[in-house]
Coordinates of N, CA and C in Angstrom, one line a residue:
X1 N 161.7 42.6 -15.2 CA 161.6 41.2 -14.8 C 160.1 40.9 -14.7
X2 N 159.7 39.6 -15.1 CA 158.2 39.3 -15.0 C 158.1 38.9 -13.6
X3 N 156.6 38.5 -13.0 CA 156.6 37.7 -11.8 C 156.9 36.9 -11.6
X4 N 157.4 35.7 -12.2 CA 157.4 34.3 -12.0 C 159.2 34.8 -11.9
X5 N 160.3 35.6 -12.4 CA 161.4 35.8 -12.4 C 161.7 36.5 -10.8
X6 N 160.5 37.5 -10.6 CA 160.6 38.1 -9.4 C 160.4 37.1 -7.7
X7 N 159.6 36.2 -8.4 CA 159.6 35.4 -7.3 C 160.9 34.5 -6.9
X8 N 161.6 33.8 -7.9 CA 162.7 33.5 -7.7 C 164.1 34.3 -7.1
X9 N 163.8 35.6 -7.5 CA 165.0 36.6 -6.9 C 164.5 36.6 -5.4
X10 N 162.9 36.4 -5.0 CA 162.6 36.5 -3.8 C 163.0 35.0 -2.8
X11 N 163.2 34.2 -3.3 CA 163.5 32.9 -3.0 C 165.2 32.7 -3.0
X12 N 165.5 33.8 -3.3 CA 166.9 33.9 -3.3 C 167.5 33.6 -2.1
X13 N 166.8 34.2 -1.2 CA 167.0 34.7 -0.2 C 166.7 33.4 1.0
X14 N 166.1 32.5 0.7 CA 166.1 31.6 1.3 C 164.6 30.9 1.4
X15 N 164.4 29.8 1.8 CA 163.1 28.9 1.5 C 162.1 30.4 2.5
X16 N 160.5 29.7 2.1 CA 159.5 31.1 2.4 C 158.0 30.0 2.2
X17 N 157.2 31.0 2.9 CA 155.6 30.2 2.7 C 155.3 31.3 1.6
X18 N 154.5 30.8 1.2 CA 153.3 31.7 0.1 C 153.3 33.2 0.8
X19 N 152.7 33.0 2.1 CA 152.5 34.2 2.9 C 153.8 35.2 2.5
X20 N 155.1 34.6 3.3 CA 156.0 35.6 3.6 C 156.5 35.9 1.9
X21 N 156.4 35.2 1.0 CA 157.1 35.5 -0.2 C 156.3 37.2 -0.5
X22 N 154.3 36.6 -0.7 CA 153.6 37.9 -0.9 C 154.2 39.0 0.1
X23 N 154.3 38.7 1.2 CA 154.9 40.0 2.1 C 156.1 40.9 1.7
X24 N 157.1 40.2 0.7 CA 157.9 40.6 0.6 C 157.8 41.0 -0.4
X25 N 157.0 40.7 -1.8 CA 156.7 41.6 -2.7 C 156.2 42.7 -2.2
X26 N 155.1 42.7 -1.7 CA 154.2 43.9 -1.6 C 155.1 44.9 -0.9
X27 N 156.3 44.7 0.3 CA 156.6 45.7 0.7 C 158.0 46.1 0.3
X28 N 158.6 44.9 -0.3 CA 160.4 45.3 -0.7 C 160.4 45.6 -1.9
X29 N 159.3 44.4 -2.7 CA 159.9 44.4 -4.5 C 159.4 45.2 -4.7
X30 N 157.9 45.8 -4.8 CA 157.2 46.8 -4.9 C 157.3 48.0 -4.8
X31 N 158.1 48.2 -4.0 CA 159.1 50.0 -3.8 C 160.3 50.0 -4.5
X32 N 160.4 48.9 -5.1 CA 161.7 48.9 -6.8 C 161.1 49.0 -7.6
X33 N 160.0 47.6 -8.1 CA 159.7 47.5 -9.7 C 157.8 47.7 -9.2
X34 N 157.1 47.7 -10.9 CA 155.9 46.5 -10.8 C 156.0 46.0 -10.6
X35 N 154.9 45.4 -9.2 CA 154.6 43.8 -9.3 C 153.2 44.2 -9.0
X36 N 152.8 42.4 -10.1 CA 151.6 42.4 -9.5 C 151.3 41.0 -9.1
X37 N 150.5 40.7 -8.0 CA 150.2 40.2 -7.5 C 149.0 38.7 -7.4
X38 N 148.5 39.7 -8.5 CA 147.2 39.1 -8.7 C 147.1 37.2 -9.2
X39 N 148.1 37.1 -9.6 CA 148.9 35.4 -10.0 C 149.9 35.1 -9.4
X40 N 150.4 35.5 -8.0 CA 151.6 34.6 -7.3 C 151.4 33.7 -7.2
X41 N 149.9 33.0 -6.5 CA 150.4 31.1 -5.9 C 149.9 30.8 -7.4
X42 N 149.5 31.3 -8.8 CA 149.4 30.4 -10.1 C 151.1 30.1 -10.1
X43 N 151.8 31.5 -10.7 CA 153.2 31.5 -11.1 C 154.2 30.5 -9.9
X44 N 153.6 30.8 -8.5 CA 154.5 29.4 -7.7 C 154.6 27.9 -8.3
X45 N 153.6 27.8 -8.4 CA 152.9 26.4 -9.1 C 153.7 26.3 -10.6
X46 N 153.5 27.7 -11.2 CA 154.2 27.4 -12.9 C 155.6 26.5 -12.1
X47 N 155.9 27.5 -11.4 CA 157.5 27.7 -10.6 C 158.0 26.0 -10.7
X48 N 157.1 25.3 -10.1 CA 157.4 24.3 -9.3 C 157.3 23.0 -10.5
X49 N 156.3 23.2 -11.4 CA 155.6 22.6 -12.2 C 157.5 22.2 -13.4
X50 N 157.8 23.4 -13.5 CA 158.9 23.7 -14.1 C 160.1 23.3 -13.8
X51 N 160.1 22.8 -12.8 CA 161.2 22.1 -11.5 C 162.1 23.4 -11.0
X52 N 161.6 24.5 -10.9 CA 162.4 25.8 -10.5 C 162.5 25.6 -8.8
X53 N 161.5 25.4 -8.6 CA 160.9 25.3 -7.4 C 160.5 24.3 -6.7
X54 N 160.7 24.2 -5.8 CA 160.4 22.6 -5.0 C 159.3 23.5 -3.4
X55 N 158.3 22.6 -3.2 CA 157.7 23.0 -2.1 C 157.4 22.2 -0.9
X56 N 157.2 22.2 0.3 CA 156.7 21.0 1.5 C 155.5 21.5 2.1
X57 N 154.7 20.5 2.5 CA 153.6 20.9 2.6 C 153.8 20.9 4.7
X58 N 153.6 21.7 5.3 CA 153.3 21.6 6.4 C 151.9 22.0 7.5
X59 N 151.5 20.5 8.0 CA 150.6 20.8 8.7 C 150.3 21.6 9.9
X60 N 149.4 22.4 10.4 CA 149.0 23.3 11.3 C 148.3 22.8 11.6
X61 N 148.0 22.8 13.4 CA 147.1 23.2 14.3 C 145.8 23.6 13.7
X62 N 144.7 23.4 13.8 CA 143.3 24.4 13.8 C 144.0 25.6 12.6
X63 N 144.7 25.6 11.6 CA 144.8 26.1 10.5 C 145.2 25.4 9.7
X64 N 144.9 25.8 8.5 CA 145.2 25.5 7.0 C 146.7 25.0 6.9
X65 N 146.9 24.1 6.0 CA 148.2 23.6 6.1 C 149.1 24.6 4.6
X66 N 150.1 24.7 5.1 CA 150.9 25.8 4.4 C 152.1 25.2 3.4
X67 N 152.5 25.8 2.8 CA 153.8 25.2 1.6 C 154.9 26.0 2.0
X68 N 155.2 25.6 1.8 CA 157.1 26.3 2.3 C 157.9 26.3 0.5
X69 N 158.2 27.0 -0.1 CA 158.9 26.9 -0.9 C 160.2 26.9 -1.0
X70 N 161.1 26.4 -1.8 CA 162.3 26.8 -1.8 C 162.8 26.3 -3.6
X71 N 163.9 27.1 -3.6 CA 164.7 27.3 -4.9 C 165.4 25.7 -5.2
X72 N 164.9 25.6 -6.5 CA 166.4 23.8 -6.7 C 167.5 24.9 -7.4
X73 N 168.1 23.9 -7.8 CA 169.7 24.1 -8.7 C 169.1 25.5 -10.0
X74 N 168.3 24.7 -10.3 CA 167.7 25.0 -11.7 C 167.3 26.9 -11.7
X75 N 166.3 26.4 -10.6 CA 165.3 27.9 -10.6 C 166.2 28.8 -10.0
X76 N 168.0 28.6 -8.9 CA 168.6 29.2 -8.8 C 169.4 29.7 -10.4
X77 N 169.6 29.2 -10.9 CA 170.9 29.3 -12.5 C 169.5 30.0 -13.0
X78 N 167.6 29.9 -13.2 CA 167.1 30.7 -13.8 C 167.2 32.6 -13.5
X79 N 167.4 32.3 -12.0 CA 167.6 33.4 -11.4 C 168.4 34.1 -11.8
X80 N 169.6 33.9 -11.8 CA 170.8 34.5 -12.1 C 170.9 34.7 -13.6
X81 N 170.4 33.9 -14.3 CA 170.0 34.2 -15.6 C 169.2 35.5 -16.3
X82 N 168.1 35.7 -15.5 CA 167.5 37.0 -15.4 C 167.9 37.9 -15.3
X83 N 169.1 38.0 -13.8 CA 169.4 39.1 -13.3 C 170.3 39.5 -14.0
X84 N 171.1 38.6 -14.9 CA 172.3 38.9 -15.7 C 171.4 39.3 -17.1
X85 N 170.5 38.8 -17.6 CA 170.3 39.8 -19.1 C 169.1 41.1 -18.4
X86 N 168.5 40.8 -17.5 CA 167.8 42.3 -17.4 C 168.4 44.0 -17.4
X87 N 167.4 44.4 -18.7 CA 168.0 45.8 -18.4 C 168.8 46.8 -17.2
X88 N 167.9 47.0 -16.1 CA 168.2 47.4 -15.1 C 168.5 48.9 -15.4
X89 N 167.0 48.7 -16.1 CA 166.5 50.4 -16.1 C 166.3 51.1 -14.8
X90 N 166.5 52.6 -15.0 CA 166.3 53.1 -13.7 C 165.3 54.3 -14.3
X91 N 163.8 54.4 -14.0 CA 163.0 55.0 -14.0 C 162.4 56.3 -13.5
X92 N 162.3 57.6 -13.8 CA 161.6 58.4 -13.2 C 160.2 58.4 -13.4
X93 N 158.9 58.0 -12.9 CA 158.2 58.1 -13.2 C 157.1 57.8 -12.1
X94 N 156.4 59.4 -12.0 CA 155.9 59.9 -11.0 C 154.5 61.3 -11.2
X95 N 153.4 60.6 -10.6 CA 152.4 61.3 -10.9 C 152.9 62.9 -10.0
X96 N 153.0 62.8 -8.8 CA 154.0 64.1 -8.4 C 154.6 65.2 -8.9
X97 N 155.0 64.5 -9.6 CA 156.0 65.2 -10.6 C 155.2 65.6 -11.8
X98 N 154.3 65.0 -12.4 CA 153.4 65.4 -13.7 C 152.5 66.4 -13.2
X99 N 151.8 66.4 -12.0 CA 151.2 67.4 -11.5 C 151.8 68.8 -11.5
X100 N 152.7 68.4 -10.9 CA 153.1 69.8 -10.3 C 154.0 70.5 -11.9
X101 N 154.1 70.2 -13.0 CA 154.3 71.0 -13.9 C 153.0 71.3 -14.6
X102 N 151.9 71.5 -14.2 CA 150.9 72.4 -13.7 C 150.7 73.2 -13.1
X103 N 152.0 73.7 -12.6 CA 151.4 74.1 -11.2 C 150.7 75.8 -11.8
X104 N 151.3 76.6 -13.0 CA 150.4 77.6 -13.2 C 148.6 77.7 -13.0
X105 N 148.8 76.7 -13.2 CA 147.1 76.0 -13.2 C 146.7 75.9 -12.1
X106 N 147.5 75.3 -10.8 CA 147.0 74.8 -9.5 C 146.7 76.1 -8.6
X107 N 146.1 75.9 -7.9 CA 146.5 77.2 -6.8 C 146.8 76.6 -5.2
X108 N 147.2 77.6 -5.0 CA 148.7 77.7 -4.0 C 148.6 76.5 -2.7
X109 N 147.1 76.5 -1.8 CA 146.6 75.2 -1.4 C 146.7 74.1 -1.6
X110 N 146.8 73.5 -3.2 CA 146.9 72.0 -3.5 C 148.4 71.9 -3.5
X111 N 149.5 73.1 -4.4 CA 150.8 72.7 -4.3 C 151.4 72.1 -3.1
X112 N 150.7 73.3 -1.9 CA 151.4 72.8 -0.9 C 150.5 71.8 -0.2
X113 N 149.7 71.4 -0.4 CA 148.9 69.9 -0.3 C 150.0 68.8 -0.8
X114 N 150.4 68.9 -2.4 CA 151.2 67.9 -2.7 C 152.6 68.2 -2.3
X115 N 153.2 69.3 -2.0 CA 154.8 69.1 -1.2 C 154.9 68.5 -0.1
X116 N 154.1 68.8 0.4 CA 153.3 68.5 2.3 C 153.6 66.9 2.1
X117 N 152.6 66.6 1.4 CA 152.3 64.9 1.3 C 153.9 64.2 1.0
X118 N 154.3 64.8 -0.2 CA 155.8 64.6 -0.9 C 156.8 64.6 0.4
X119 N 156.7 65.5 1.3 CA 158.0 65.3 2.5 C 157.3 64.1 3.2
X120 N 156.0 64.0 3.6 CA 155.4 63.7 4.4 C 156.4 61.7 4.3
X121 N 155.9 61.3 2.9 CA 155.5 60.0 2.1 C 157.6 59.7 2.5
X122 N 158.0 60.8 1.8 CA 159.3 60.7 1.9 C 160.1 60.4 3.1
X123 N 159.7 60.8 4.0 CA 160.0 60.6 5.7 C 160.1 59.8 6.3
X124 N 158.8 59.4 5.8 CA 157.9 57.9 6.1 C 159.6 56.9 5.5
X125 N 159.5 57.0 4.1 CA 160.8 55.5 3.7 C 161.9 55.9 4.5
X126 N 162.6 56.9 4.7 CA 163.2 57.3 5.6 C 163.5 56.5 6.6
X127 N 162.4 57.0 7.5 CA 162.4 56.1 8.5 C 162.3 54.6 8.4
X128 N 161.6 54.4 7.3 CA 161.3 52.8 6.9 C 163.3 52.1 6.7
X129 N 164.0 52.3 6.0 CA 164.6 52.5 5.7 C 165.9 52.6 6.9
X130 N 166.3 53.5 7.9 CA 166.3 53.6 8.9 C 166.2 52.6 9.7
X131 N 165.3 51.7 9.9 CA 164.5 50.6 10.9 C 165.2 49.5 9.7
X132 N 165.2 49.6 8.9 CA 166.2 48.3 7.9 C 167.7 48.2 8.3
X133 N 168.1 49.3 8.4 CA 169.3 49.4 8.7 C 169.9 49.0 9.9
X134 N 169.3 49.2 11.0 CA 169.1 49.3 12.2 C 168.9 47.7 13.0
X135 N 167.8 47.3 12.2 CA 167.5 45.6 12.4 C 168.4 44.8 12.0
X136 N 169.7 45.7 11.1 CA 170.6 44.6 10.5 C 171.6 43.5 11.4
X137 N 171.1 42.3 11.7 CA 172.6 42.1 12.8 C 173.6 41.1 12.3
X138 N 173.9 41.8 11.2 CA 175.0 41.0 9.9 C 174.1 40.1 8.9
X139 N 172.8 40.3 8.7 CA 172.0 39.3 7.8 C 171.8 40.2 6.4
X140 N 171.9 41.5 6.5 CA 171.8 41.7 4.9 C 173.4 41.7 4.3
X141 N 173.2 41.4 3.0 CA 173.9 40.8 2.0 C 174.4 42.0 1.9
X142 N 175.5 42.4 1.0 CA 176.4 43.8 1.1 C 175.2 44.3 -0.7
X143 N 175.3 43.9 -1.6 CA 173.7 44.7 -2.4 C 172.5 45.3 -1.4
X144 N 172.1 44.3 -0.3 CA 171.0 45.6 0.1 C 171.6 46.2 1.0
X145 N 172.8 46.5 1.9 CA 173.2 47.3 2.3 C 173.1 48.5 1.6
X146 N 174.0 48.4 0.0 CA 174.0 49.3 -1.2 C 172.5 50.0 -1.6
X147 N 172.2 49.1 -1.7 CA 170.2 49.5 -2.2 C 169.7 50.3 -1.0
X148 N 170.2 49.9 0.4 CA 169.4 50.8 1.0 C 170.1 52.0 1.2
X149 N 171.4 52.7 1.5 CA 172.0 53.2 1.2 C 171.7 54.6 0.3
X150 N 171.6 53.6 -1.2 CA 170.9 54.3 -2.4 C 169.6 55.2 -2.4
X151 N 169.1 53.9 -1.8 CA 167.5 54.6 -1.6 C 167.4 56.2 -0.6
X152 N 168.5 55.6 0.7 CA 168.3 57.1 1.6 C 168.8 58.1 1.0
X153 N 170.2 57.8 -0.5 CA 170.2 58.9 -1.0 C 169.4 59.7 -1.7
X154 N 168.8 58.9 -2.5 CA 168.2 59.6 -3.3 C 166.7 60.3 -2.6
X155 N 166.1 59.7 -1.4 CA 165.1 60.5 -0.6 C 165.2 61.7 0.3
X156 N 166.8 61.7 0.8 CA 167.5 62.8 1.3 C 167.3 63.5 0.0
X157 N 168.1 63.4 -0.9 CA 168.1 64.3 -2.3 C 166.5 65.3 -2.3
X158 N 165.6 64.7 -2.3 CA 164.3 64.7 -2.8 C 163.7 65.4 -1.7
X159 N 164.0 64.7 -0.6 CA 163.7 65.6 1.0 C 164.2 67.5 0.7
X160 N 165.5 67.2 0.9 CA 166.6 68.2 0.6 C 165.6 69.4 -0.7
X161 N 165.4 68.6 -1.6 CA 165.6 69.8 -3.0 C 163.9 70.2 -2.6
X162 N 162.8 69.6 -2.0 CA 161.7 70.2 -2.0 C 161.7 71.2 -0.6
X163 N 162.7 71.0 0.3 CA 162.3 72.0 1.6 C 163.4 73.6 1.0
X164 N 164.2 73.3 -0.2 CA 165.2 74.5 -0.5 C 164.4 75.3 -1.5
X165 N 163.6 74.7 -2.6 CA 162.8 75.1 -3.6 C 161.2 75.3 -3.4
X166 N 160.8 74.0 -1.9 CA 159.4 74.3 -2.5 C 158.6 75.6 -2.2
X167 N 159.8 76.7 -1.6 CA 158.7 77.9 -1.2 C 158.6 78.7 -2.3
X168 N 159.6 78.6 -3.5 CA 159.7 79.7 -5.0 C 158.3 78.7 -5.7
X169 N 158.2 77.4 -5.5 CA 157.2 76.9 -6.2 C 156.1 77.4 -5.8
X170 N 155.6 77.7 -4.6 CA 154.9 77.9 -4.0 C 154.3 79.7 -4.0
X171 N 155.0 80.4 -3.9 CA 155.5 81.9 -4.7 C 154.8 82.0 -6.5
X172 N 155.2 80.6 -6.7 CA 154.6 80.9 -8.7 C 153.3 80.7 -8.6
X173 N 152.5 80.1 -7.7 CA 151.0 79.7 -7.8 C 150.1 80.9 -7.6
X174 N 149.2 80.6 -8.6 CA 148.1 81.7 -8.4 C 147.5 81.5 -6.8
X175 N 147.0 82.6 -6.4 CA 145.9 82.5 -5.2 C 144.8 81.7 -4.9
X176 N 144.1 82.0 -6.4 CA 142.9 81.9 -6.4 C 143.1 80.2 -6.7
X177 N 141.9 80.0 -7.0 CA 141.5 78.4 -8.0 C 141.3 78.9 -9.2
X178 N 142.0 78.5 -10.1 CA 141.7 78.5 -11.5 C 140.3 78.5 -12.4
X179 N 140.0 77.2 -11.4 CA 138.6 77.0 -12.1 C 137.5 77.8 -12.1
X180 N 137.3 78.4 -10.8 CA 136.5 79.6 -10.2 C 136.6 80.5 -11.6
X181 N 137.7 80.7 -12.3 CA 137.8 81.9 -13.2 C 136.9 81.3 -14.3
X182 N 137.5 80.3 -14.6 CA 136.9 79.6 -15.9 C 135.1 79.2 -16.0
X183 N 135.1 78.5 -14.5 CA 133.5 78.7 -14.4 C 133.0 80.0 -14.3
X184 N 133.2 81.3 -13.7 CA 132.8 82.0 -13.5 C 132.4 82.7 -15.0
X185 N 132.9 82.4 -16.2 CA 132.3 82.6 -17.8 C 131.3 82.6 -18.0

């Protein structure tokens, strides 16, 4: 999905300022797909410009005055339009993982540098994840029920298969630093 599609799935959800829409990319859409960010309030504007999007301007106190956006008829049916022809590829793709089929090369310190980090990061959504669940008081839709659900599986999974395996990985690493050998020529 591009940004300007992503923003509308984010609007899905109900009218939003500029602010909370970015908040929600950076912390919900972002742990699914790419986004980038770097053109949200252009692509809002496309949004609006396009009649996808309608916005109200509200004034503040001793701050900047803010837009509130929300979805018309239109940018909703564009929505659903998206979500219905998008692939809905599911990706492995992870520097973690490219590393560590290295690992003959690594020595024993960095592996468990990056398992360490790997439970560490994983824990973290866990709990993130956890605290979603938890805050629910009948407001998520039954998809992110599923999605979050998904997600604890697959980080249990990943939790799970690196505390069962990562000590044989850990066992295949040289002692030394590699490099040490190579510079030492």
């Amino acid at each position: 999905m591009n940004t300007k599609e992503l923003l509308l799935s984010v609007l899905m959800g109900g009218p939003a300022t500029g602010y909370d829409i970015k908040k929600v990319m950076e912390h919900d859409v972002s742990t699914l797909v790419d986004v980038s960010l770097s053109n949200l309030y252009p692509a809002l504007n496309e949004l609006a410009a396009e009649g996808l999007v309608t916005f109200r301007k509200v004034e503040q106190d001793n701050r900047p005055n803010k837009k509130i956006y929300e979805l018309t008829a239109a940018g909703q049916e564009a929505c659903l339009r998206a979500l219905m022809k998008g692939d809905a590829r599911h990706r492995l793709r992870s520097e973690f993982i490219f590393i560590l089929s290295f690992v003959p090369f690594l020595p024993r310190w960095r592996v468990k540098e990056l398992l360490d980090q790997r439970l560490a990061d994983t824990n973290a959504v866990l709990e993130d994840l956890d605290r979603r669940d938890a805050e629910d008081n009948g407001t998520l839709r039954e998809g992110q029920r599923f999605c979050i659900g998904f997600g604890r599986a697959m980080m249990e999974a990943q939790r799970d298969y690196i505390i069962a395996h990562g000590a044989e990985l850990l066992d295949s690493c040289p002692d030394e630093n590699p490099l040490r050998a190579v510079s030492a020529d």
